[in-house]
Structures are given as C-alpha cells and as structure tokens.
Amino acid sequence: VSFERFVRAATEINEGKKTPDDFDDELPTGRVTEGITAILEAGRISLDNEGREVNLLYENKGDRSKITGLKLK
C-alpha cells in the first residue's frame, strides 16, 4: 500500500465520494487495526503485571467483532 493510495482515499472521503468503511478491505483503517492494537496492548499489560492474564471485553458476548476494553485478572 502506497502513501499515494492513502492520499487518494482521503481525497475521495473528503469529496464525499466514499466513506472510510469503503477502504476496510484495501487499507489498514482504524476498524481493521483496532483488534490487533487491543491484543498488543493486552500483551503489554500482562508483561507489566508479571504475566497475569488479561481478558478482552466485547460489546456483545455473542459477537467478538467489537472490543470495548481490557481487564486484568
């Protein structure tokens, strides 16, 4: 993915031609990277707390697509 592609995508969004959701399959948007960031953060919290378990909290227990927080056990 090139910087130019990001600029073109931002232009299309600013012009109202597309929304950020239109780029989820093509660019590393916030929605795409959110889960990965939460997992990395949970790992950091665990390491900072002598390897204690960290639970990912979800908006809906049946749907794990939306992480809402982290909880140290």
mmCIF file of N, CA and C in Angstrom:
data_model
loop_
_atom_site.group_PDB
_atom_site.id
_atom_site.type_symbol
_atom_site.label_atom_id
_atom_site.label_comp_id
_atom_site.label_asym_id
_atom_site.label_seq_id
_atom_site.Cartn_x
_atom_site.Cartn_y
_atom_site.Cartn_z
ATOM 1 N N VAL A 1 0.855 -1.172 0.000
ATOM 2 C CA VAL A 1 0.000 0.000 0.000
ATOM 3 C C VAL A 1 0.897 1.230 0.000
ATOM 4 N N SER A 2 0.648 2.115 -0.914
ATOM 5 C CA SER A 2 1.495 3.297 -1.040
ATOM 6 C C SER A 2 0.895 4.498 -0.321
ATOM 7 N N PHE A 3 1.754 5.450 -0.012
ATOM 8 C CA PHE A 3 1.301 6.706 0.574
ATOM 9 C C PHE A 3 0.330 7.391 -0.381
ATOM 10 N N GLU A 4 0.616 7.304 -1.666
ATOM 11 C CA GLU A 4 -0.265 7.903 -2.676
ATOM 12 C C GLU A 4 -1.677 7.335 -2.574
ATOM 13 N N ARG A 5 -1.803 6.040 -2.306
ATOM 14 C CA ARG A 5 -3.133 5.428 -2.199
ATOM 15 C C ARG A 5 -3.884 5.985 -0.998
ATOM 16 N N PHE A 6 -3.183 6.218 0.104
ATOM 17 C CA PHE A 6 -3.816 6.831 1.269
ATOM 18 C C PHE A 6 -4.320 8.239 0.933
ATOM 19 N N VAL A 7 -3.504 8.991 0.238
ATOM 20 C CA VAL A 7 -3.888 10.353 -0.131
ATOM 21 C C VAL A 7 -5.102 10.331 -1.052
ATOM 22 N N ARG A 8 -5.115 9.429 -2.022
ATOM 23 C CA ARG A 8 -6.274 9.324 -2.922
ATOM 24 C C ARG A 8 -7.532 8.929 -2.155
ATOM 25 N N ALA A 9 -7.388 8.003 -1.218
ATOM 26 C CA ALA A 9 -8.533 7.579 -0.412
ATOM 27 C C ALA A 9 -9.045 8.749 0.431
ATOM 28 N N ALA A 10 -8.141 9.491 1.059
ATOM 29 C CA ALA A 10 -8.549 10.643 1.863
ATOM 30 C C ALA A 10 -9.269 11.680 1.011
ATOM 31 N N THR A 11 -8.788 11.889 -0.198
ATOM 32 C CA THR A 11 -9.430 12.835 -1.109
ATOM 33 C C THR A 11 -10.849 12.386 -1.444
ATOM 34 N N GLU A 12 -11.010 11.095 -1.745
ATOM 35 C CA GLU A 12 -12.332 10.563 -2.070
ATOM 36 C C GLU A 12 -13.290 10.703 -0.881
ATOM 37 N N ILE A 13 -12.784 10.503 0.319
ATOM 38 C CA ILE A 13 -13.606 10.658 1.522
ATOM 39 C C ILE A 13 -13.977 12.125 1.708
ATOM 40 N N ASN A 14 -13.001 13.015 1.590
ATOM 41 C CA ASN A 14 -13.256 14.449 1.762
ATOM 42 C C ASN A 14 -14.218 15.005 0.718
ATOM 43 N N GLU A 15 -14.207 14.435 -0.463
ATOM 44 C CA GLU A 15 -15.113 14.880 -1.528
ATOM 45 C C GLU A 15 -16.496 14.246 -1.404
ATOM 46 N N GLY A 16 -16.677 13.355 -0.421
ATOM 47 C CA GLY A 16 -17.965 12.714 -0.214
ATOM 48 C C GLY A 16 -18.265 11.574 -1.167
ATOM 49 N N LYS A 17 -17.273 11.159 -1.944
ATOM 50 C CA LYS A 17 -17.466 10.072 -2.902
ATOM 51 C C LYS A 17 -17.452 8.705 -2.224
ATOM 52 N N LYS A 18 -16.726 8.592 -1.100
ATOM 53 C CA LYS A 18 -16.600 7.324 -0.383
ATOM 54 C C LYS A 18 -16.563 7.599 1.116
ATOM 55 N N THR A 19 -16.690 6.526 1.891
ATOM 56 C CA THR A 19 -16.571 6.618 3.348
ATOM 57 C C THR A 19 -15.368 5.780 3.782
ATOM 58 N N PRO A 20 -14.883 5.983 5.003
ATOM 59 C CA PRO A 20 -13.760 5.161 5.466
ATOM 60 C C PRO A 20 -14.063 3.659 5.399
ATOM 61 N N ASP A 21 -15.311 3.278 5.637
ATOM 62 C CA ASP A 21 -15.689 1.856 5.564
ATOM 63 C C ASP A 21 -15.416 1.251 4.199
ATOM 64 N N ASP A 22 -15.448 2.059 3.162
ATOM 65 C CA ASP A 22 -15.207 1.558 1.808
ATOM 66 C C ASP A 22 -13.786 1.034 1.618
ATOM 67 N N PHE A 23 -12.886 1.388 2.524
ATOM 68 C CA PHE A 23 -11.481 1.019 2.375
ATOM 69 C C PHE A 23 -11.022 -0.063 3.354
ATOM 70 N N ASP A 24 -11.958 -0.635 4.136
ATOM 71 C CA ASP A 24 -11.590 -1.653 5.125
ATOM 72 C C ASP A 24 -10.887 -2.855 4.504
ATOM 73 N N ASP A 25 -11.237 -3.218 3.286
ATOM 74 C CA ASP A 25 -10.607 -4.379 2.645
ATOM 75 C C ASP A 25 -9.331 -4.038 1.886
ATOM 76 N N GLU A 26 -9.065 -2.754 1.761
ATOM 77 C CA GLU A 26 -7.937 -2.322 0.928
ATOM 78 C C GLU A 26 -6.808 -1.651 1.716
ATOM 79 N N LEU A 27 -7.178 -0.906 2.752
ATOM 80 C CA LEU A 27 -6.204 -0.141 3.533
ATOM 81 C C LEU A 27 -6.318 -0.487 5.015
ATOM 82 N N PRO A 28 -5.255 -0.305 5.788
ATOM 83 C CA PRO A 28 -5.315 -0.579 7.223
ATOM 84 C C PRO A 28 -6.053 0.536 7.969
ATOM 85 N N THR A 29 -7.360 0.491 7.898
ATOM 86 C CA THR A 29 -8.188 1.505 8.550
ATOM 87 C C THR A 29 -8.257 1.251 10.051
ATOM 88 N N GLY A 30 -8.785 2.206 10.781
ATOM 89 C CA GLY A 30 -8.933 2.058 12.222
ATOM 90 C C GLY A 30 -9.727 0.827 12.597
ATOM 91 N N ARG A 31 -10.783 0.556 11.863
ATOM 92 C CA ARG A 31 -11.627 -0.608 12.158
ATOM 93 C C ARG A 31 -10.818 -1.900 12.024
ATOM 94 N N VAL A 32 -9.973 -1.959 11.027
ATOM 95 C CA VAL A 32 -9.191 -3.170 10.767
ATOM 96 C C VAL A 32 -8.108 -3.366 11.832
ATOM 97 N N THR A 33 -7.463 -2.306 12.247
ATOM 98 C CA THR A 33 -6.333 -2.424 13.166
ATOM 99 C C THR A 33 -6.733 -2.386 14.641
ATOM 100 N N GLU A 34 -7.969 -2.065 14.943
ATOM 101 C CA GLU A 34 -8.425 -1.942 16.330
ATOM 102 C C GLU A 34 -8.214 -3.227 17.139
ATOM 103 N N GLY A 35 -8.597 -4.362 16.600
ATOM 104 C CA GLY A 35 -8.443 -5.632 17.310
ATOM 105 C C GLY A 35 -6.999 -5.992 17.560
ATOM 106 N N ILE A 36 -6.170 -5.775 16.560
ATOM 107 C CA ILE A 36 -4.740 -6.075 16.694
ATOM 108 C C ILE A 36 -4.109 -5.191 17.767
ATOM 109 N N THR A 37 -4.477 -3.928 17.784
ATOM 110 C CA THR A 37 -3.959 -2.997 18.786
ATOM 111 C C THR A 37 -4.372 -3.434 20.184
ATOM 112 N N ALA A 38 -5.628 -3.874 20.348
ATOM 113 C CA ALA A 38 -6.102 -4.330 21.660
ATOM 114 C C ALA A 38 -5.315 -5.551 22.134
ATOM 115 N N ILE A 39 -5.042 -6.478 21.234
ATOM 116 C CA ILE A 39 -4.286 -7.678 21.593
ATOM 117 C C ILE A 39 -2.854 -7.310 22.000
ATOM 118 N N LEU A 40 -2.223 -6.414 21.266
ATOM 119 C CA LEU A 40 -0.871 -5.975 21.618
ATOM 120 C C LEU A 40 -0.861 -5.258 22.970
ATOM 121 N N GLU A 41 -1.866 -4.434 23.213
ATOM 122 C CA GLU A 41 -1.971 -3.723 24.481
ATOM 123 C C GLU A 41 -2.184 -4.712 25.630
ATOM 124 N N ALA A 42 -3.006 -5.742 25.419
ATOM 125 C CA ALA A 42 -3.223 -6.768 26.447
ATOM 126 C C ALA A 42 -1.905 -7.469 26.771
ATOM 127 N N GLY A 43 -1.105 -7.751 25.763
ATOM 128 C CA GLY A 43 0.200 -8.362 25.974
ATOM 129 C C GLY A 43 1.113 -7.481 26.797
ATOM 130 N N ARG A 44 1.102 -6.196 26.502
ATOM 131 C CA ARG A 44 1.937 -5.252 27.261
ATOM 132 C C ARG A 44 1.481 -5.190 28.718
ATOM 133 N N ILE A 45 0.176 -5.113 28.939
ATOM 134 C CA ILE A 45 -0.356 -5.071 30.307
ATOM 135 C C ILE A 45 0.029 -6.344 31.063
ATOM 136 N N SER A 46 -0.086 -7.482 30.406
ATOM 137 C CA SER A 46 0.284 -8.758 31.024
ATOM 138 C C SER A 46 1.757 -8.774 31.415
ATOM 139 N N LEU A 47 2.625 -8.362 30.516
ATOM 140 C CA LEU A 47 4.065 -8.328 30.800
ATOM 141 C C LEU A 47 4.385 -7.378 31.952
ATOM 142 N N ASP A 48 3.691 -6.241 32.006
ATOM 143 C CA ASP A 48 3.910 -5.270 33.074
ATOM 144 C C ASP A 48 3.401 -5.764 34.426
ATOM 145 N N ASN A 49 2.599 -6.831 34.410
ATOM 146 C CA ASN A 49 1.994 -7.347 35.633
ATOM 147 C C ASN A 49 2.360 -8.811 35.871
ATOM 148 N N GLU A 50 3.621 -9.133 35.656
ATOM 149 C CA GLU A 50 4.191 -10.452 35.943
ATOM 150 C C GLU A 50 3.471 -11.592 35.228
ATOM 151 N N GLY A 51 3.019 -11.345 34.010
ATOM 152 C CA GLY A 51 2.405 -12.385 33.192
ATOM 153 C C GLY A 51 0.958 -12.705 33.525
ATOM 154 N N ARG A 52 0.323 -11.844 34.306
ATOM 155 C CA ARG A 52 -1.089 -12.082 34.647
ATOM 156 C C ARG A 52 -1.957 -12.053 33.389
ATOM 157 N N GLU A 53 -3.041 -12.787 33.454
ATOM 158 C CA GLU A 53 -3.966 -12.879 32.320
ATOM 159 C C GLU A 53 -4.738 -11.573 32.144
ATOM 160 N N VAL A 54 -4.959 -11.202 30.896
ATOM 161 C CA VAL A 54 -5.754 -10.027 30.560
ATOM 162 C C VAL A 54 -6.900 -10.484 29.660
ATOM 163 N N ASN A 55 -8.115 -10.150 30.057
ATOM 164 C CA ASN A 55 -9.287 -10.500 29.250
ATOM 165 C C ASN A 55 -9.656 -9.364 28.313
ATOM 166 N N LEU A 56 -10.031 -9.729 27.104
ATOM 167 C CA LEU A 56 -10.588 -8.761 26.170
ATOM 168 C C LEU A 56 -12.079 -8.676 26.457
ATOM 169 N N LEU A 57 -12.607 -7.482 26.571
ATOM 170 C CA LEU A 57 -14.030 -7.280 26.820
ATOM 171 C C LEU A 57 -14.703 -6.885 25.511
ATOM 172 N N TYR A 58 -15.846 -7.494 25.248
ATOM 173 C CA TYR A 58 -16.550 -7.272 23.989
ATOM 174 C C TYR A 58 -17.883 -6.576 24.217
ATOM 175 N N GLU A 59 -18.306 -5.821 23.236
ATOM 176 C CA GLU A 59 -19.585 -5.123 23.289
ATOM 177 C C GLU A 59 -20.730 -6.123 23.463
ATOM 178 N N ASN A 60 -20.628 -7.255 22.757
ATOM 179 C CA ASN A 60 -21.660 -8.279 22.777
ATOM 180 C C ASN A 60 -20.962 -9.625 22.915
ATOM 181 N N LYS A 61 -21.310 -10.390 23.950
ATOM 182 C CA LYS A 61 -20.627 -11.677 24.189
ATOM 183 C C LYS A 61 -20.735 -12.630 23.008
ATOM 184 N N GLY A 62 -21.822 -12.576 22.259
ATOM 185 C CA GLY A 62 -22.003 -13.472 21.122
ATOM 186 C C GLY A 62 -21.306 -13.013 19.858
ATOM 187 N N ASP A 63 -20.841 -11.760 19.843
ATOM 188 C CA ASP A 63 -20.206 -11.183 18.658
ATOM 189 C C ASP A 63 -18.875 -10.575 19.084
ATOM 190 N N ARG A 64 -17.797 -11.209 18.695
ATOM 191 C CA ARG A 64 -16.469 -10.741 19.124
ATOM 192 C C ARG A 64 -15.826 -9.768 18.140
ATOM 193 N N SER A 65 -16.630 -9.035 17.402
ATOM 194 C CA SER A 65 -16.067 -8.109 16.417
ATOM 195 C C SER A 65 -15.782 -6.730 17.001
ATOM 196 N N LYS A 66 -16.339 -6.401 18.171
ATOM 197 C CA LYS A 66 -16.158 -5.069 18.748
ATOM 198 C C LYS A 66 -15.593 -5.178 20.157
ATOM 199 N N ILE A 67 -14.297 -4.925 20.308
ATOM 200 C CA ILE A 67 -13.642 -4.949 21.606
ATOM 201 C C ILE A 67 -13.887 -3.601 22.281
ATOM 202 N N THR A 68 -14.347 -3.649 23.542
ATOM 203 C CA THR A 68 -14.662 -2.409 24.251
ATOM 204 C C THR A 68 -13.679 -2.106 25.379
ATOM 205 N N GLY A 69 -12.852 -3.083 25.746
ATOM 206 C CA GLY A 69 -11.904 -2.823 26.820
ATOM 207 C C GLY A 69 -11.065 -4.030 27.166
ATOM 208 N N LEU A 70 -10.215 -3.844 28.169
ATOM 209 C CA LEU A 70 -9.317 -4.889 28.651
ATOM 210 C C LEU A 70 -9.462 -4.963 30.165
ATOM 211 N N LYS A 71 -9.363 -6.180 30.715
ATOM 212 C CA LYS A 71 -9.492 -6.343 32.168
ATOM 213 C C LYS A 71 -8.399 -7.275 32.665
ATOM 214 N N LEU A 72 -7.594 -6.787 33.582
ATOM 215 C CA LEU A 72 -6.530 -7.577 34.197
ATOM 216 C C LEU A 72 -7.147 -8.538 35.200
ATOM 217 N N LYS A 73 -6.804 -9.825 35.086
ATOM 218 C CA LYS A 73 -7.330 -10.832 36.043
ATOM 219 C C LYS A 73 -6.412 -10.955 37.221
#
